[in-house]
Amino acid sequence: MDTLKDLIFRYCVLFGRRFYAKEKLTFLRVIGKELMQLGYRVDAKIAKLQLAKKRYENYYNAYIGDVDRADLIVCTYYDTGVNNFNLSKTYAFEQQFGRKRYLIGLLPIIILAIASVILNYLLFIPGIQEMGLVSVSGALSAITTLLLFYFILKFKNGIPNKKNFVCNTSSILVMLNIIKKLDKNAKKKIAFVLCDGGRTSQYGLRMLESYSSKITKKNIVFLDSIGNSDKLV
């Protein structure tokens, strides 16, 4: 049986970042195997959220146990957010995504863009005007501009945060600990859900609502930011 240290290493270090789709799917495959070994059936679902006319974003939920027949559903989000560089505080059960936090997440890209403009304006463009486009200044200008576009494309949604124990790996570990202590009868009465989008659009909760027509009649416990230093109301 895995110890708490084993679980912390697995879900805080090896699979501690769950920001990109590939990372989320890898995490769900790993924890899905563990949950099936603990006697639970795992049903993973995908949904597409339309962001623009031809742009979609995939979200992945995992439903653990029989959601329709369960009397109680324990739910938490598993995705991880962007690095806010300690410029914004995060609290449990609050809206995790907003314009301010989005701009803070893009701060390194903004700084790089400003630096690129300054370098081009003060150093590279004068050199290009004097020596021509095929010159050291021209090459450096092209390199800095290409690097800027590379970082913009790679981190257009922000730079992923690497340390995610409180938000929200701790809740996942509590969920696993609860499951390990349940007997067969209790497992029939309690289901669990791992929701996507908890750090952004909350779309995983909308997926949960549409997953079962009986969901509004269920008792639901939502775990969030266990280990947060502030008092939870």
PDB file of N, CA and C in Angstrom, residues 19-118:
ATOM      1  N   PHE A  19      -1.541  21.271 -16.401  1.00  0.00           N
ATOM      2  CA  PHE A  19      -1.937  22.509 -17.074  1.00  0.00           C
ATOM      3  C   PHE A  19      -2.308  22.265 -18.536  1.00  0.00           C
ATOM      4  N   TYR A  20      -1.442  21.556 -19.235  1.00  0.00           N
ATOM      5  CA  TYR A  20      -1.694  21.250 -20.645  1.00  0.00           C
ATOM      6  C   TYR A  20      -2.501  19.957 -20.764  1.00  0.00           C
ATOM      7  N   ALA A  21      -3.157  19.785 -21.906  1.00  0.00           N
ATOM      8  CA  ALA A  21      -4.026  18.623 -22.121  1.00  0.00           C
ATOM      9  C   ALA A  21      -3.267  17.303 -21.936  1.00  0.00           C
ATOM     10  N   LYS A  22      -2.049  17.232 -22.442  1.00  0.00           N
ATOM     11  CA  LYS A  22      -1.250  16.006 -22.322  1.00  0.00           C
ATOM     12  C   LYS A  22      -0.985  15.677 -20.857  1.00  0.00           C
ATOM     13  N   GLU A  23      -0.702  16.698 -20.041  1.00  0.00           N
ATOM     14  CA  GLU A  23      -0.443  16.482 -18.620  1.00  0.00           C
ATOM     15  C   GLU A  23      -1.706  16.025 -17.895  1.00  0.00           C
ATOM     16  N   LYS A  24      -2.838  16.584 -18.261  1.00  0.00           N
ATOM     17  CA  LYS A  24      -4.105  16.199 -17.639  1.00  0.00           C
ATOM     18  C   LYS A  24      -4.446  14.742 -17.955  1.00  0.00           C
ATOM     19  N   LEU A  25      -4.286  14.357 -19.216  1.00  0.00           N
ATOM     20  CA  LEU A  25      -4.614  12.986 -19.619  1.00  0.00           C
ATOM     21  C   LEU A  25      -3.685  11.973 -18.958  1.00  0.00           C
ATOM     22  N   THR A  26      -2.402  12.317 -18.857  1.00  0.00           N
ATOM     23  CA  THR A  26      -1.450  11.432 -18.185  1.00  0.00           C
ATOM     24  C   THR A  26      -1.834  11.246 -16.724  1.00  0.00           C
ATOM     25  N   PHE A  27      -2.178  12.343 -16.061  1.00  0.00           N
ATOM     26  CA  PHE A  27      -2.606  12.274 -14.667  1.00  0.00           C
ATOM     27  C   PHE A  27      -3.844  11.394 -14.507  1.00  0.00           C
ATOM     28  N   LEU A  28      -4.830  11.578 -15.377  1.00  0.00           N
ATOM     29  CA  LEU A  28      -6.068  10.800 -15.274  1.00  0.00           C
ATOM     30  C   LEU A  28      -5.826   9.318 -15.512  1.00  0.00           C
ATOM     31  N   ARG A  29      -4.909   8.993 -16.416  1.00  0.00           N
ATOM     32  CA  ARG A  29      -4.584   7.573 -16.654  1.00  0.00           C
ATOM     33  C   ARG A  29      -3.943   6.960 -15.402  1.00  0.00           C
ATOM     34  N   VAL A  30      -3.028   7.701 -14.788  1.00  0.00           N
ATOM     35  CA  VAL A  30      -2.313   7.178 -13.609  1.00  0.00           C
ATOM     36  C   VAL A  30      -3.262   7.013 -12.427  1.00  0.00           C
ATOM     37  N   ILE A  31      -4.011   8.058 -12.115  1.00  0.00           N
ATOM     38  CA  ILE A  31      -4.900   7.975 -10.955  1.00  0.00           C
ATOM     39  C   ILE A  31      -6.076   7.032 -11.243  1.00  0.00           C
ATOM     40  N   GLY A  32      -6.460   6.916 -12.527  1.00  0.00           N
ATOM     41  CA  GLY A  32      -7.525   5.983 -12.883  1.00  0.00           C
ATOM     42  C   GLY A  32      -7.152   4.540 -12.562  1.00  0.00           C
ATOM     43  N   LYS A  33      -5.913   4.158 -12.844  1.00  0.00           N
ATOM     44  CA  LYS A  33      -5.444   2.804 -12.527  1.00  0.00           C
ATOM     45  C   LYS A  33      -5.455   2.573 -11.017  1.00  0.00           C
ATOM     46  N   GLU A  34      -5.040   3.585 -10.282  1.00  0.00           N
ATOM     47  CA  GLU A  34      -5.011   3.463  -8.824  1.00  0.00           C
ATOM     48  C   GLU A  34      -6.425   3.328  -8.255  1.00  0.00           C
ATOM     49  N   LEU A  35      -7.351   4.090  -8.796  1.00  0.00           N
ATOM     50  CA  LEU A  35      -8.732   4.043  -8.311  1.00  0.00           C
ATOM     51  C   LEU A  35      -9.407   2.713  -8.635  1.00  0.00           C
ATOM     52  N   MET A  36      -9.107   2.157  -9.791  1.00  0.00           N
ATOM     53  CA  MET A  36      -9.679   0.851 -10.150  1.00  0.00           C
ATOM     54  C   MET A  36      -9.134  -0.243  -9.246  1.00  0.00           C
ATOM     55  N   GLN A  37      -7.873  -0.116  -8.840  1.00  0.00           N
ATOM     56  CA  GLN A  37      -7.296  -1.077  -7.899  1.00  0.00           C
ATOM     57  C   GLN A  37      -7.961  -0.981  -6.525  1.00  0.00           C
ATOM     58  N   LEU A  38      -8.512   0.205  -6.238  1.00  0.00           N
ATOM     59  CA  LEU A  38      -9.199   0.410  -4.960  1.00  0.00           C
ATOM     60  C   LEU A  38     -10.673   0.024  -5.036  1.00  0.00           C
ATOM     61  N   GLY A  39     -11.104  -0.502  -6.183  1.00  0.00           N
ATOM     62  CA  GLY A  39     -12.460  -1.014  -6.302  1.00  0.00           C
ATOM     63  C   GLY A  39     -13.471  -0.065  -6.886  1.00  0.00           C
ATOM     64  N   TYR A  40     -13.016   0.995  -7.518  1.00  0.00           N
ATOM     65  CA  TYR A  40     -13.936   1.962  -8.110  1.00  0.00           C
ATOM     66  C   TYR A  40     -13.886   1.900  -9.632  1.00  0.00           C
ATOM     67  N   ARG A  41     -15.052   2.090 -10.243  1.00  0.00           N
ATOM     68  CA  ARG A  41     -15.120   2.222 -11.694  1.00  0.00           C
ATOM     69  C   ARG A  41     -14.894   3.693 -12.048  1.00  0.00           C
ATOM     70  N   VAL A  42     -14.055   3.933 -13.066  1.00  0.00           N
ATOM     71  CA  VAL A  42     -13.718   5.303 -13.467  1.00  0.00           C
ATOM     72  C   VAL A  42     -14.215   5.545 -14.888  1.00  0.00           C
ATOM     73  N   ASP A  43     -15.000   6.603 -15.048  1.00  0.00           N
ATOM     74  CA  ASP A  43     -15.546   6.976 -16.350  1.00  0.00           C
ATOM     75  C   ASP A  43     -15.014   8.367 -16.711  1.00  0.00           C
ATOM     76  N   ALA A  44     -14.123   8.418 -17.686  1.00  0.00           N
ATOM     77  CA  ALA A  44     -13.529   9.689 -18.114  1.00  0.00           C
ATOM     78  C   ALA A  44     -14.304  10.235 -19.309  1.00  0.00           C
ATOM     79  N   LYS A  45     -14.625  11.518 -19.262  1.00  0.00           N
ATOM     80  CA  LYS A  45     -15.381  12.169 -20.324  1.00  0.00           C
ATOM     81  C   LYS A  45     -14.653  13.412 -20.818  1.00  0.00           C
ATOM     82  N   ILE A  46     -14.828  13.689 -22.107  1.00  0.00           N
ATOM     83  CA  ILE A  46     -14.257  14.883 -22.712  1.00  0.00           C
ATOM     84  C   ILE A  46     -15.376  15.781 -23.233  1.00  0.00           C
ATOM     85  N   ALA A  47     -15.182  17.077 -23.112  1.00  0.00           N
ATOM     86  CA  ALA A  47     -16.142  18.046 -23.662  1.00  0.00           C
ATOM     87  C   ALA A  47     -15.356  19.174 -24.314  1.00  0.00           C
ATOM     88  N   LYS A  48     -15.940  19.744 -25.345  1.00  0.00           N
ATOM     89  CA  LYS A  48     -15.286  20.831 -26.074  1.00  0.00           C
ATOM     90  C   LYS A  48     -16.012  22.142 -25.780  1.00  0.00           C
ATOM     91  N   LEU A  49     -15.241  23.126 -25.350  1.00  0.00           N
ATOM     92  CA  LEU A  49     -15.786  24.462 -25.118  1.00  0.00           C
ATOM     93  C   LEU A  49     -15.359  25.366 -26.273  1.00  0.00           C
ATOM     94  N   GLN A  50     -16.335  25.955 -26.944  1.00  0.00           N
ATOM     95  CA  GLN A  50     -16.025  26.829 -28.077  1.00  0.00           C
ATOM     96  C   GLN A  50     -15.582  28.193 -27.571  1.00  0.00           C
ATOM     97  N   LEU A  51     -14.358  28.580 -27.936  1.00  0.00           N
ATOM     98  CA  LEU A  51     -13.804  29.865 -27.530  1.00  0.00           C
ATOM     99  C   LEU A  51     -13.993  30.924 -28.604  1.00  0.00           C
ATOM    100  N   ALA A  52     -13.955  30.493 -29.849  1.00  0.00           N
ATOM    101  CA  ALA A  52     -14.140  31.389 -30.988  1.00  0.00           C
ATOM    102  C   ALA A  52     -14.778  30.573 -32.103  1.00  0.00           C
ATOM    103  N   LYS A  53     -14.909  31.173 -33.282  1.00  0.00           N
ATOM    104  CA  LYS A  53     -15.614  30.519 -34.382  1.00  0.00           C
ATOM    105  C   LYS A  53     -14.994  29.175 -34.736  1.00  0.00           C
ATOM    106  N   LYS A  54     -13.671  29.110 -34.784  1.00  0.00           N
ATOM    107  CA  LYS A  54     -12.995  27.868 -35.141  1.00  0.00           C
ATOM    108  C   LYS A  54     -11.986  27.438 -34.084  1.00  0.00           C
ATOM    109  N   ARG A  55     -12.201  27.887 -32.869  1.00  0.00           N
ATOM    110  CA  ARG A  55     -11.267  27.547 -31.797  1.00  0.00           C
ATOM    111  C   ARG A  55     -12.012  26.891 -30.643  1.00  0.00           C
ATOM    112  N   TYR A  56     -11.529  25.722 -30.249  1.00  0.00           N
ATOM    113  CA  TYR A  56     -12.147  24.960 -29.174  1.00  0.00           C
ATOM    114  C   TYR A  56     -11.088  24.593 -28.136  1.00  0.00           C
ATOM    115  N   GLU A  57     -11.550  24.379 -26.922  1.00  0.00           N
ATOM    116  CA  GLU A  57     -10.667  23.916 -25.854  1.00  0.00           C
ATOM    117  C   GLU A  57     -11.275  22.678 -25.218  1.00  0.00           C
ATOM    118  N   ASN A  58     -10.461  21.635 -25.051  1.00  0.00           N
ATOM    119  CA  ASN A  58     -10.937  20.384 -24.489  1.00  0.00           C
ATOM    120  C   ASN A  58     -10.874  20.394 -22.963  1.00  0.00           C
ATOM    121  N   TYR A  59     -11.893  19.830 -22.350  1.00  0.00           N
ATOM    122  CA  TYR A  59     -11.933  19.658 -20.896  1.00  0.00           C
ATOM    123  C   TYR A  59     -12.203  18.189 -20.589  1.00  0.00           C
ATOM    124  N   TYR A  60     -11.584  17.683 -19.507  1.00  0.00           N
ATOM    125  CA  TYR A  60     -11.657  16.258 -19.178  1.00  0.00           C
ATOM    126  C   TYR A  60     -12.093  16.079 -17.726  1.00  0.00           C
ATOM    127  N   ASN A  61     -13.188  15.385 -17.535  1.00  0.00           N
ATOM    128  CA  ASN A  61     -13.671  15.040 -16.193  1.00  0.00           C
ATOM    129  C   ASN A  61     -13.534  13.545 -15.964  1.00  0.00           C
ATOM    130  N   ALA A  62     -13.327  13.157 -14.709  1.00  0.00           N
ATOM    131  CA  ALA A  62     -13.307  11.745 -14.337  1.00  0.00           C
ATOM    132  C   ALA A  62     -14.369  11.504 -13.276  1.00  0.00           C
ATOM    133  N   TYR A  63     -15.296  10.564 -13.565  1.00  0.00           N
ATOM    134  CA  TYR A  63     -16.389  10.233 -12.652  1.00  0.00           C
ATOM    135  C   TYR A  63     -16.071   8.887 -12.015  1.00  0.00           C
ATOM    136  N   ILE A  64     -15.969   8.889 -10.700  1.00  0.00           N
ATOM    137  CA  ILE A  64     -15.474   7.727  -9.964  1.00  0.00           C
ATOM    138  C   ILE A  64     -16.633   7.120  -9.171  1.00  0.00           C
ATOM    139  N   GLY A  65     -17.031   5.914  -9.540  1.00  0.00           N
ATOM    140  CA  GLY A  65     -18.179   5.284  -8.906  1.00  0.00           C
ATOM    141  C   GLY A  65     -19.461   5.549  -9.681  1.00  0.00           C
ATOM    142  N   ASP A  66     -20.582   5.184  -9.086  1.00  0.00           N
ATOM    143  CA  ASP A  66     -21.891   5.341  -9.730  1.00  0.00           C
ATOM    144  C   ASP A  66     -22.515   6.663  -9.281  1.00  0.00           C
ATOM    145  N   VAL A  67     -22.374   7.687 -10.098  1.00  0.00           N
ATOM    146  CA  VAL A  67     -22.874   9.016  -9.748  1.00  0.00           C
ATOM    147  C   VAL A  67     -24.396   9.012  -9.618  1.00  0.00           C
ATOM    148  N   ASP A  68     -25.088   8.250 -10.453  1.00  0.00           N
ATOM    149  CA  ASP A  68     -26.553   8.232 -10.436  1.00  0.00           C
ATOM    150  C   ASP A  68     -27.109   7.625  -9.149  1.00  0.00           C
ATOM    151  N   ARG A  69     -26.480   6.583  -8.657  1.00  0.00           N
ATOM    152  CA  ARG A  69     -27.013   5.866  -7.497  1.00  0.00           C
ATOM    153  C   ARG A  69     -26.422   6.335  -6.171  1.00  0.00           C
ATOM    154  N   ALA A  70     -25.366   7.068  -6.211  1.00  0.00           N
ATOM    155  CA  ALA A  70     -24.703   7.504  -4.977  1.00  0.00           C
ATOM    156  C   ALA A  70     -25.557   8.511  -4.217  1.00  0.00           C
ATOM    157  N   ASP A  71     -25.490   8.439  -2.895  1.00  0.00           N
ATOM    158  CA  ASP A  71     -26.190   9.404  -2.048  1.00  0.00           C
ATOM    159  C   ASP A  71     -25.355  10.667  -1.856  1.00  0.00           C
ATOM    160  N   LEU A  72     -24.039  10.507  -1.916  1.00  0.00           N
ATOM    161  CA  LEU A  72     -23.112  11.619  -1.685  1.00  0.00           C
ATOM    162  C   LEU A  72     -22.060  11.648  -2.789  1.00  0.00           C
ATOM    163  N   ILE A  73     -21.757  12.847  -3.252  1.00  0.00           N
ATOM    164  CA  ILE A  73     -20.712  13.026  -4.265  1.00  0.00           C
ATOM    165  C   ILE A  73     -19.646  13.966  -3.720  1.00  0.00           C
ATOM    166  N   VAL A  74     -18.422  13.499  -3.706  1.00  0.00           N
ATOM    167  CA  VAL A  74     -17.288  14.316  -3.281  1.00  0.00           C
ATOM    168  C   VAL A  74     -16.567  14.782  -4.536  1.00  0.00           C
ATOM    169  N   CYS A  75     -16.413  16.076  -4.653  1.00  0.00           N
ATOM    170  CA  CYS A  75     -15.912  16.655  -5.908  1.00  0.00           C
ATOM    171  C   CYS A  75     -14.738  17.584  -5.641  1.00  0.00           C
ATOM    172  N   THR A  76     -13.794  17.612  -6.548  1.00  0.00           N
ATOM    173  CA  THR A  76     -12.706  18.591  -6.503  1.00  0.00           C
ATOM    174  C   THR A  76     -12.157  18.782  -7.904  1.00  0.00           C
ATOM    175  N   TYR A  77     -11.443  19.860  -8.119  1.00  0.00           N
ATOM    176  CA  TYR A  77     -10.794  20.063  -9.425  1.00  0.00           C
ATOM    177  C   TYR A  77      -9.356  19.576  -9.353  1.00  0.00           C
ATOM    178  N   TYR A  78      -8.824  19.133 -10.461  1.00  0.00           N
ATOM    179  CA  TYR A  78      -7.472  18.577 -10.482  1.00  0.00           C
ATOM    180  C   TYR A  78      -6.501  19.386 -11.344  1.00  0.00           C
ATOM    181  N   ASP A  79      -7.014  20.265 -12.204  1.00  0.00           N
ATOM    182  CA  ASP A  79      -6.118  21.030 -13.073  1.00  0.00           C
ATOM    183  C   ASP A  79      -5.359  22.076 -12.258  1.00  0.00           C
ATOM    184  N   THR A  80      -4.211  22.478 -12.750  1.00  0.00           N
ATOM    185  CA  THR A  80      -3.390  23.462 -12.057  1.00  0.00           C
ATOM    186  C   THR A  80      -3.314  24.741 -12.883  1.00  0.00           C
ATOM    187  N   GLY A  81      -3.019  25.852 -12.205  1.00  0.00           N
ATOM    188  CA  GLY A  81      -3.111  27.160 -12.840  1.00  0.00           C
ATOM    189  C   GLY A  81      -1.789  27.748 -13.279  1.00  0.00           C
ATOM    190  N   VAL A  82      -1.832  29.051 -13.545  1.00  0.00           N
ATOM    191  CA  VAL A  82      -0.644  29.764 -14.008  1.00  0.00           C
ATOM    192  C   VAL A  82       0.114  30.330 -12.809  1.00  0.00           C
ATOM    193  N   ASN A  83       1.365  30.628 -13.039  1.00  0.00           N
ATOM    194  CA  ASN A  83       2.218  31.232 -12.008  1.00  0.00           C
ATOM    195  C   ASN A  83       1.883  32.714 -11.889  1.00  0.00           C
ATOM    196  N   ASN A  84       1.488  33.138 -10.691  1.00  0.00           N
ATOM    197  CA  ASN A  84       1.173  34.564 -10.504  1.00  0.00           C
ATOM    198  C   ASN A  84       2.300  35.331  -9.820  1.00  0.00           C
ATOM    199  N   PHE A  85       3.455  34.639  -9.609  1.00  0.00           N
ATOM    200  CA  PHE A  85       4.674  35.284  -9.098  1.00  0.00           C
ATOM    201  C   PHE A  85       4.430  35.999  -7.763  1.00  0.00           C
ATOM    202  N   ASN A  86       3.527  35.421  -6.955  1.00  0.00           N
ATOM    203  CA  ASN A  86       3.190  35.956  -5.626  1.00  0.00           C
ATOM    204  C   ASN A  86       2.637  37.376  -5.674  1.00  0.00           C
ATOM    205  N   LEU A  87       2.089  37.761  -6.809  1.00  0.00           N
ATOM    206  CA  LEU A  87       1.500  39.099  -6.949  1.00  0.00           C
ATOM    207  C   LEU A  87      -0.002  39.093  -6.690  1.00  0.00           C
ATOM    208  N   SER A  88      -0.567  37.909  -6.547  1.00  0.00           N
ATOM    209  CA  SER A  88      -2.004  37.790  -6.305  1.00  0.00           C
ATOM    210  C   SER A  88      -2.254  36.601  -5.381  1.00  0.00           C
ATOM    211  N   LYS A  89      -3.062  36.800  -4.353  1.00  0.00           N
ATOM    212  CA  LYS A  89      -3.374  35.738  -3.410  1.00  0.00           C
ATOM    213  C   LYS A  89      -4.522  34.878  -3.917  1.00  0.00           C
ATOM    214  N   THR A  90      -4.451  33.586  -3.578  1.00  0.00           N
ATOM    215  CA  THR A  90      -5.502  32.653  -3.969  1.00  0.00           C
ATOM    216  C   THR A  90      -6.204  32.132  -2.723  1.00  0.00           C
ATOM    217  N   TYR A  91      -7.518  32.142  -2.744  1.00  0.00           N
ATOM    218  CA  TYR A  91      -8.303  31.667  -1.608  1.00  0.00           C
ATOM    219  C   TYR A  91      -9.224  30.530  -2.055  1.00  0.00           C
ATOM    220  N   ALA A  92      -9.559  29.682  -1.084  1.00  0.00           N
ATOM    221  CA  ALA A  92     -10.434  28.545  -1.381  1.00  0.00           C
ATOM    222  C   ALA A  92     -11.825  29.027  -1.769  1.00  0.00           C
ATOM    223  N   PHE A  93     -12.439  28.298  -2.687  1.00  0.00           N
ATOM    224  CA  PHE A  93     -13.829  28.500  -3.114  1.00  0.00           C
ATOM    225  C   PHE A  93     -14.085  29.858  -3.771  1.00  0.00           C
ATOM    226  N   GLU A  94     -13.041  30.486  -4.274  1.00  0.00           N
ATOM    227  CA  GLU A  94     -13.237  31.745  -4.975  1.00  0.00           C
ATOM    228  C   GLU A  94     -13.041  31.539  -6.469  1.00  0.00           C
ATOM    229  N   GLN A  95     -13.505  32.496  -7.269  1.00  0.00           N
ATOM    230  CA  GLN A  95     -13.306  32.445  -8.707  1.00  0.00           C
ATOM    231  C   GLN A  95     -11.815  32.551  -8.993  1.00  0.00           C
ATOM    232  N   GLN A  96     -11.272  31.526  -9.651  1.00  0.00           N
ATOM    233  CA  GLN A  96      -9.824  31.461  -9.829  1.00  0.00           C
ATOM    234  C   GLN A  96      -9.326  32.237 -11.036  1.00  0.00           C
ATOM    235  N   PHE A  97     -10.213  32.576 -11.945  1.00  0.00           N
ATOM    236  CA  PHE A  97      -9.770  33.211 -13.187  1.00  0.00           C
ATOM    237  C   PHE A  97     -10.378  34.600 -13.309  1.00  0.00           C
ATOM    238  N   GLY A  98      -9.538  35.556 -13.656  1.00  0.00           N
ATOM    239  CA  GLY A  98     -10.006  36.924 -13.848  1.00  0.00           C
ATOM    240  C   GLY A  98      -9.015  37.691 -14.695  1.00  0.00           C
ATOM    241  N   ARG A  99      -9.412  38.894 -15.115  1.00  0.00           N
ATOM    242  CA  ARG A  99      -8.553  39.690 -15.985  1.00  0.00           C
ATOM    243  C   ARG A  99      -7.222  40.030 -15.314  1.00  0.00           C
ATOM    244  N   LYS A 100      -7.282  40.383 -14.013  1.00  0.00           N
ATOM    245  CA  LYS A 100      -6.065  40.755 -13.298  1.00  0.00           C
ATOM    246  C   LYS A 100      -5.082  39.598 -13.251  1.00  0.00           C
ATOM    247  N   ARG A 101      -5.569  38.405 -12.884  1.00  0.00           N
ATOM    248  CA  ARG A 101      -4.680  37.246 -12.787  1.00  0.00           C
ATOM    249  C   ARG A 101      -4.173  36.819 -14.157  1.00  0.00           C
ATOM    250  N   TYR A 102      -5.007  36.994 -15.155  1.00  0.00           N
ATOM    251  CA  TYR A 102      -4.573  36.656 -16.514  1.00  0.00           C
ATOM    252  C   TYR A 102      -3.419  37.559 -16.945  1.00  0.00           C
ATOM    253  N   LEU A 103      -3.530  38.839 -16.663  1.00  0.00           N
ATOM    254  CA  LEU A 103      -2.465  39.786 -17.021  1.00  0.00           C
ATOM    255  C   LEU A 103      -1.198  39.520 -16.223  1.00  0.00           C
ATOM    256  N   ILE A 104      -1.356  39.157 -14.935  1.00  0.00           N
ATOM    257  CA  ILE A 104      -0.185  38.820 -14.122  1.00  0.00           C
ATOM    258  C   ILE A 104       0.518  37.600 -14.692  1.00  0.00           C
ATOM    259  N   GLY A 105      -0.254  36.609 -15.138  1.00  0.00           N
ATOM    260  CA  GLY A 105       0.331  35.409 -15.738  1.00  0.00           C
ATOM    261  C   GLY A 105       1.093  35.702 -17.015  1.00  0.00           C
ATOM    262  N   LEU A 106       0.653  36.744 -17.719  1.00  0.00           N
ATOM    263  CA  LEU A 106       1.316  37.127 -18.976  1.00  0.00           C
ATOM    264  C   LEU A 106       2.427  38.150 -18.768  1.00  0.00           C
ATOM    265  N   LEU A 107       2.695  38.514 -17.515  1.00  0.00           N
ATOM    266  CA  LEU A 107       3.678  39.562 -17.227  1.00  0.00           C
ATOM    267  C   LEU A 107       5.051  39.309 -17.864  1.00  0.00           C
ATOM    268  N   PRO A 108       5.609  38.083 -17.782  1.00  0.00           N
ATOM    269  CA  PRO A 108       6.909  37.851 -18.425  1.00  0.00           C
ATOM    270  C   PRO A 108       6.866  38.090 -19.939  1.00  0.00           C
ATOM    271  N   ILE A 109       5.758  37.717 -20.583  1.00  0.00           N
ATOM    272  CA  ILE A 109       5.630  37.931 -22.021  1.00  0.00           C
ATOM    273  C   ILE A 109       5.578  39.430 -22.326  1.00  0.00           C
ATOM    274  N   ILE A 110       4.861  40.173 -21.494  1.00  0.00           N
ATOM    275  CA  ILE A 110       4.765  41.622 -21.685  1.00  0.00           C
ATOM    276  C   ILE A 110       6.138  42.268 -21.534  1.00  0.00           C
ATOM    277  N   ILE A 111       6.900  41.825 -20.526  1.00  0.00           N
ATOM    278  CA  ILE A 111       8.248  42.363 -20.303  1.00  0.00           C
ATOM    279  C   ILE A 111       9.160  42.037 -21.481  1.00  0.00           C
ATOM    280  N   LEU A 112       9.055  40.805 -21.994  1.00  0.00           N
ATOM    281  CA  LEU A 112       9.858  40.419 -23.155  1.00  0.00           C
ATOM    282  C   LEU A 112       9.502  41.251 -24.380  1.00  0.00           C
ATOM    283  N   ALA A 113       8.221  41.508 -24.561  1.00  0.00           N
ATOM    284  CA  ALA A 113       7.785  42.312 -25.709  1.00  0.00           C
ATOM    285  C   ALA A 113       8.339  43.729 -25.625  1.00  0.00           C
ATOM    286  N   ILE A 114       8.279  44.314 -24.429  1.00  0.00           N
ATOM    287  CA  ILE A 114       8.811  45.665 -24.232  1.00  0.00           C
ATOM    288  C   ILE A 114      10.322  45.686 -24.472  1.00  0.00           C
ATOM    289  N   ALA A 115      11.023  44.661 -23.942  1.00  0.00           N
ATOM    290  CA  ALA A 115      12.474  44.584 -24.130  1.00  0.00           C
ATOM    291  C   ALA A 115      12.828  44.431 -25.610  1.00  0.00           C
ATOM    292  N   SER A 116      12.046  43.633 -26.339  1.00  0.00           N
ATOM    293  CA  SER A 116      12.290  43.439 -27.770  1.00  0.00           C
ATOM    294  C   SER A 116      12.119  44.738 -28.550  1.00  0.00           C
ATOM    295  N   VAL A 117      11.068  45.485 -28.222  1.00  0.00           N
ATOM    296  CA  VAL A 117      10.821  46.767 -28.892  1.00  0.00           C
ATOM    297  C   VAL A 117      11.958  47.743 -28.621  1.00  0.00           C
ATOM    298  N   ILE A 118      12.396  47.813 -27.351  1.00  0.00           N
ATOM    299  CA  ILE A 118      13.478  48.734 -26.982  1.00  0.00           C
ATOM    300  C   ILE A 118      14.779  48.368 -27.691  1.00  0.00           C
TER     301      ILE A 118
END
